[in-house]
Tab-separated table of C-alpha atoms in Angstrom:
chain	number	residue	atom	x	y	z
A	2	ALA	CA	7.000	-17.488	18.889
A	3	PRO	CA	6.778	-15.539	15.619
A	4	PRO	CA	9.987	-14.881	13.656
A	5	ALA	CA	11.932	-11.707	14.387
A	6	GLY	CA	10.615	-8.799	12.343
A	7	TYR	CA	6.944	-9.806	12.517
A	8	MET	CA	4.701	-6.781	12.839
A	9	ARG	CA	2.598	-6.388	15.945
A	10	VAL	CA	-0.466	-4.253	16.404
A	11	ARG	CA	-1.840	-2.814	19.619
A	12	ASP	CA	-2.610	-5.202	22.511
A	13	GLY	CA	-0.348	-7.928	21.129
A	14	TYR	CA	-2.484	-8.970	18.181
A	15	THR	CA	-0.531	-10.290	15.242
A	16	CYS	CA	-0.857	-8.347	12.016
A	17	HIS	CA	-3.150	-9.071	9.099
A	18	ALA	CA	-1.920	-7.915	5.675
A	19	LEU	CA	-3.805	-7.209	2.452
A	20	VAL	CA	-2.228	-7.236	-1.002
A	21	TYR	CA	-4.532	-5.505	-3.483
A	22	THR	CA	-3.778	-7.032	-6.898
A	23	ARG	CA	-6.191	-4.853	-8.939
A	24	ARG	CA	-7.323	-7.848	-10.987
A	25	ASP	CA	-10.724	-6.175	-11.148
A	26	THR	CA	-9.218	-3.547	-13.467
A	27	CYS	CA	-7.410	-3.625	-16.809
A	28	ARG	CA	-4.498	-1.405	-15.728
A	29	ARG	CA	-1.905	-1.209	-12.951
A	30	ARG	CA	-2.376	-4.834	-11.952
A	31	MET	CA	0.000	-6.888	-9.832
A	32	MET	CA	1.420	-9.898	-11.632
A	33	ARG	CA	2.598	-12.872	-9.511
A	34	ALA	CA	1.308	-11.290	-6.289
A	35	GLU	CA	1.340	-14.733	-4.665
A	36	VAL	CA	5.147	-14.548	-4.424
A	37	LEU	CA	4.947	-11.198	-2.618
A	38	ALA	CA	2.232	-12.573	-0.305
A	39	ASP	CA	4.415	-15.582	0.557
A	40	ALA	CA	7.357	-13.281	1.392
A	41	LEU	CA	5.149	-11.123	3.614
A	42	ARG	CA	3.773	-14.237	5.313
A	43	ALA	CA	7.284	-15.575	5.982
A	44	LYS	CA	8.872	-12.336	7.190
A	45	ILE	CA	6.191	-9.854	8.291
A	46	CYS	CA	2.662	-11.197	8.877
A	47	PRO	CA	1.289	-14.679	9.502
A	48	SER	CA	-1.997	-13.671	7.882
A	49	VAL	CA	-1.887	-12.303	4.313
A	50	ALA	CA	-4.906	-12.051	2.020
A	51	LEU	CA	-4.792	-11.389	-1.702
A	52	VAL	CA	-7.597	-8.978	-2.576
A	53	HIS	CA	-8.349	-9.188	-6.281
A	54	ALA	CA	-11.328	-6.807	-6.302
A	55	MET	CA	-12.581	-4.083	-3.999
A	56	PRO	CA	-15.661	-5.387	-2.203
A	57	LYS	CA	-19.076	-3.937	-2.790
A	58	PRO	CA	-21.099	-2.587	-1.049
A	59	PHE	CA	-19.025	0.155	0.505
A	60	ASP	CA	-19.435	-1.030	4.123
A	61	ARG	CA	-17.618	-4.281	3.249
A	62	GLN	CA	-14.723	-2.232	1.848
A	63	VAL	CA	-14.560	-0.201	5.068
A	64	ARG	CA	-14.511	-3.407	7.175
A	65	LEU	CA	-11.767	-4.902	4.991
A	66	PHE	CA	-9.425	-1.968	5.644
A	67	ALA	CA	-10.521	-1.464	9.257
A	68	ASN	CA	-9.186	-4.941	10.051
A	69	ALA	CA	-5.856	-4.586	8.223
A	70	SER	CA	-2.571	-3.686	9.849
A	71	LEU	CA	-0.657	-3.663	6.535
A	72	VAL	CA	-1.919	-2.966	3.007
A	73	VAL	CA	0.194	-3.106	-0.164
A	74	GLY	CA	-0.943	-2.011	-3.613
A	75	LEU	CA	0.058	-0.223	-6.786
A	76	ASP	CA	-0.771	3.483	-6.865
A	77	GLY	CA	-4.496	4.055	-7.199
A	78	GLY	CA	-7.749	5.105	-5.636
A	79	TRP	CA	-7.610	2.250	-3.109
A	80	ALA	CA	-5.173	4.313	-1.045
A	81	SER	CA	-7.962	6.577	0.225
A	82	ASN	CA	-9.087	3.580	2.297
A	83	VAL	CA	-6.278	4.301	4.764
A	84	LEU	CA	-8.932	6.469	6.406
A	85	TRP	CA	-10.543	3.296	7.781
A	86	MET	CA	-7.317	1.589	8.933
A	87	PRO	CA	-6.274	1.241	12.591
A	88	PRO	CA	-3.918	3.882	14.045
A	89	THR	CA	-1.042	1.380	14.171
A	90	ALA	CA	-1.387	0.311	10.518
A	91	THR	CA	1.032	0.689	7.615
A	92	ALA	CA	0.143	1.323	3.968
A	93	VAL	CA	2.500	0.863	1.013
A	94	SER	CA	1.420	2.402	-2.307
A	95	LEU	CA	3.973	1.542	-5.005
A	96	GLN	CA	4.409	4.424	-7.451
A	97	LEU	CA	4.882	3.842	-11.176
A	98	VAL	CA	5.730	7.297	-12.538
A	99	THR	CA	5.702	10.076	-9.893
A	100	GLN	CA	4.774	10.511	-6.262
A	101	ASP	CA	1.447	12.259	-5.724
A	102	SER	CA	1.320	15.418	-3.619
A	103	TRP	CA	-0.918	14.062	-0.844
A	104	GLN	CA	1.364	11.050	-0.426
A	105	THR	CA	4.459	13.172	0.042
A	106	LEU	CA	2.920	15.455	2.672
A	107	GLY	CA	2.808	12.711	5.251
A	108	THR	CA	0.131	11.141	7.388
A	109	GLU	CA	0.330	13.738	10.143
A	110	GLN	CA	-0.589	16.674	7.869
A	111	VAL	CA	-3.161	15.088	5.595
A	112	LEU	CA	-4.680	11.971	7.100
A	113	GLN	CA	-4.937	12.720	10.807
A	114	PRO	CA	-7.632	15.412	10.502
A	115	LEU	CA	-9.654	13.208	8.134
A	116	HIS	CA	-9.434	9.813	9.808
A	117	VAL	CA	-12.976	8.736	10.670
A	118	GLY	CA	-12.106	6.036	13.191
A	119	HIS	CA	-9.354	8.067	14.849
A	120	ARG	CA	-9.707	8.856	18.563
A	121	PRO	CA	-7.293	11.002	20.577
A	122	ALA	CA	-5.507	9.267	23.439
A	123	ALA	CA	-6.715	9.817	27.026
A	124	ASP	CA	-3.717	12.063	27.722
A	125	GLY	CA	-4.770	14.417	24.900
A	126	ARG	CA	-2.012	13.317	22.545
A	127	SER	CA	-3.065	12.174	19.137
A	128	ASP	CA	-1.452	9.577	16.898
A	129	PRO	CA	-1.680	9.790	13.115
A	130	PRO	CA	-4.369	7.498	11.673
A	131	VAL	CA	-1.820	5.169	10.146
A	132	SER	CA	1.601	4.892	11.682
A	133	ARG	CA	3.293	4.900	8.285
A	134	PHE	CA	2.230	5.603	4.722
A	135	PHE	CA	4.959	4.783	2.213
A	136	ALA	CA	4.715	5.711	-1.459
A	137	PRO	CA	8.056	4.540	-2.878
A	138	CYS	CA	8.894	4.437	-6.572
A	139	LEU	CA	9.183	0.999	-8.091
A	140	PRO	CA	12.787	-0.114	-8.607
A	141	PRO	CA	13.948	0.734	-12.168
A	142	ASN	CA	14.570	-2.949	-12.912
A	143	ALA	CA	11.040	-4.037	-11.980
A	144	THR	CA	9.403	-5.982	-14.795
A	145	ARG	CA	6.536	-4.078	-16.372
A	146	ARG	CA	3.998	-4.993	-19.013
A	147	PRO	CA	1.957	-2.433	-20.974
A	148	SER	CA	-1.622	-2.083	-19.801
A	149	GLN	CA	-4.412	-3.777	-21.739
A	150	CYS	CA	-6.366	-0.511	-21.658
A	151	PRO	CA	-4.021	2.477	-21.303
A	152	ASP	CA	-5.626	5.845	-20.703
A	153	PRO	CA	-4.538	8.243	-23.494
A	154	HIS	CA	-4.828	11.170	-21.069
A	155	ARG	CA	-2.310	9.748	-18.601
A	156	SER	CA	1.470	9.847	-18.814
A	157	PRO	CA	3.169	6.931	-20.591
A	158	ARG	CA	3.791	3.859	-18.442
A	159	SER	CA	1.578	5.143	-15.615
A	160	ASP	CA	-0.892	2.313	-16.272
A	161	ASP	CA	1.640	-0.540	-16.641
A	162	ASP	CA	1.059	-3.889	-14.973
A	163	VAL	CA	3.947	-4.809	-12.636
A	164	ASP	CA	5.597	-8.101	-11.679
A	165	VAL	CA	5.684	-7.743	-7.895
A	166	ALA	CA	7.588	-11.025	-7.556
A	167	HIS	CA	10.709	-9.221	-8.799
A	168	PRO	CA	13.282	-9.494	-5.949
A	169	GLU	CA	13.809	-5.727	-5.777
A	170	VAL	CA	10.070	-5.107	-5.451
A	171	VAL	CA	9.722	-7.759	-2.736
A	172	ASP	CA	12.672	-6.243	-0.848
A	173	LEU	CA	11.207	-2.721	-1.168
A	174	VAL	CA	7.841	-3.832	0.226
A	175	LEU	CA	9.456	-5.760	3.102
A	176	ARG	CA	11.578	-2.721	4.004
A	177	ALA	CA	8.504	-0.460	3.935
A	178	ALA	CA	6.551	-2.907	6.103
A	179	ARG	CA	9.394	-2.791	8.656
A	180	HIS	CA	9.415	1.036	8.469
A	181	GLU	CA	12.973	1.007	7.112
A	182	LEU	CA	12.311	3.524	4.317
A	183	PRO	CA	12.693	7.296	4.737
A	184	PRO	CA	9.511	9.403	4.609
A	185	ASN	CA	8.445	10.799	1.235
A	186	LYS	CA	9.923	14.226	0.577
A	187	LYS	CA	9.798	15.053	-3.137
A	188	TYR	CA	6.424	15.967	-4.604
A	189	GLY	CA	6.224	15.152	-8.297
A	190	ALA	CA	9.709	13.645	-8.406
A	191	PRO	CA	9.867	11.313	-11.390
A	192	CYS	CA	10.413	7.672	-10.626
A	193	PRO	CA	13.421	6.077	-12.356
A	194	MET	CA	12.418	3.652	-15.118
A	195	ASN	CA	14.317	1.031	-17.048
């Protein structure tokens, strides 16, 4: 039997998690993502894959997210892939500076009308495309490293690389995966930084 707290998806299948490290970019990369993956494997999902680069062509990217029940990444364009995720899935997009407007509106208002693979239930009710989308701010004590290629048009520290093995980051992700965080409420609220 799996440990208590393991995620389950519909029909009793055990979850499959993705951790997008962004190693295919020069900014907002996850450092020591293996530690986070090990924690997820031990407490949330038996199957965790580190994704260092978004697959190409596009259909491979769609398949990657369509088979995931949990995805974790630093804020970025990857998050639009929640459109391909199963209705019971959870996405965690760690925010570096502020929470984006579409993330704070909630899955029911923004994602449900757009979700390509979404099908209403036989009784006419409709679930949101992903059961939870969390966009929490990184803990202020999280270890950051300046980006190798900061964008001069972006706010300072928005492109930092982050050590996701930091205990507070691991705890935040585990709590989000268990749906223990409150929904996002404050659009544009600045994230606390050390």
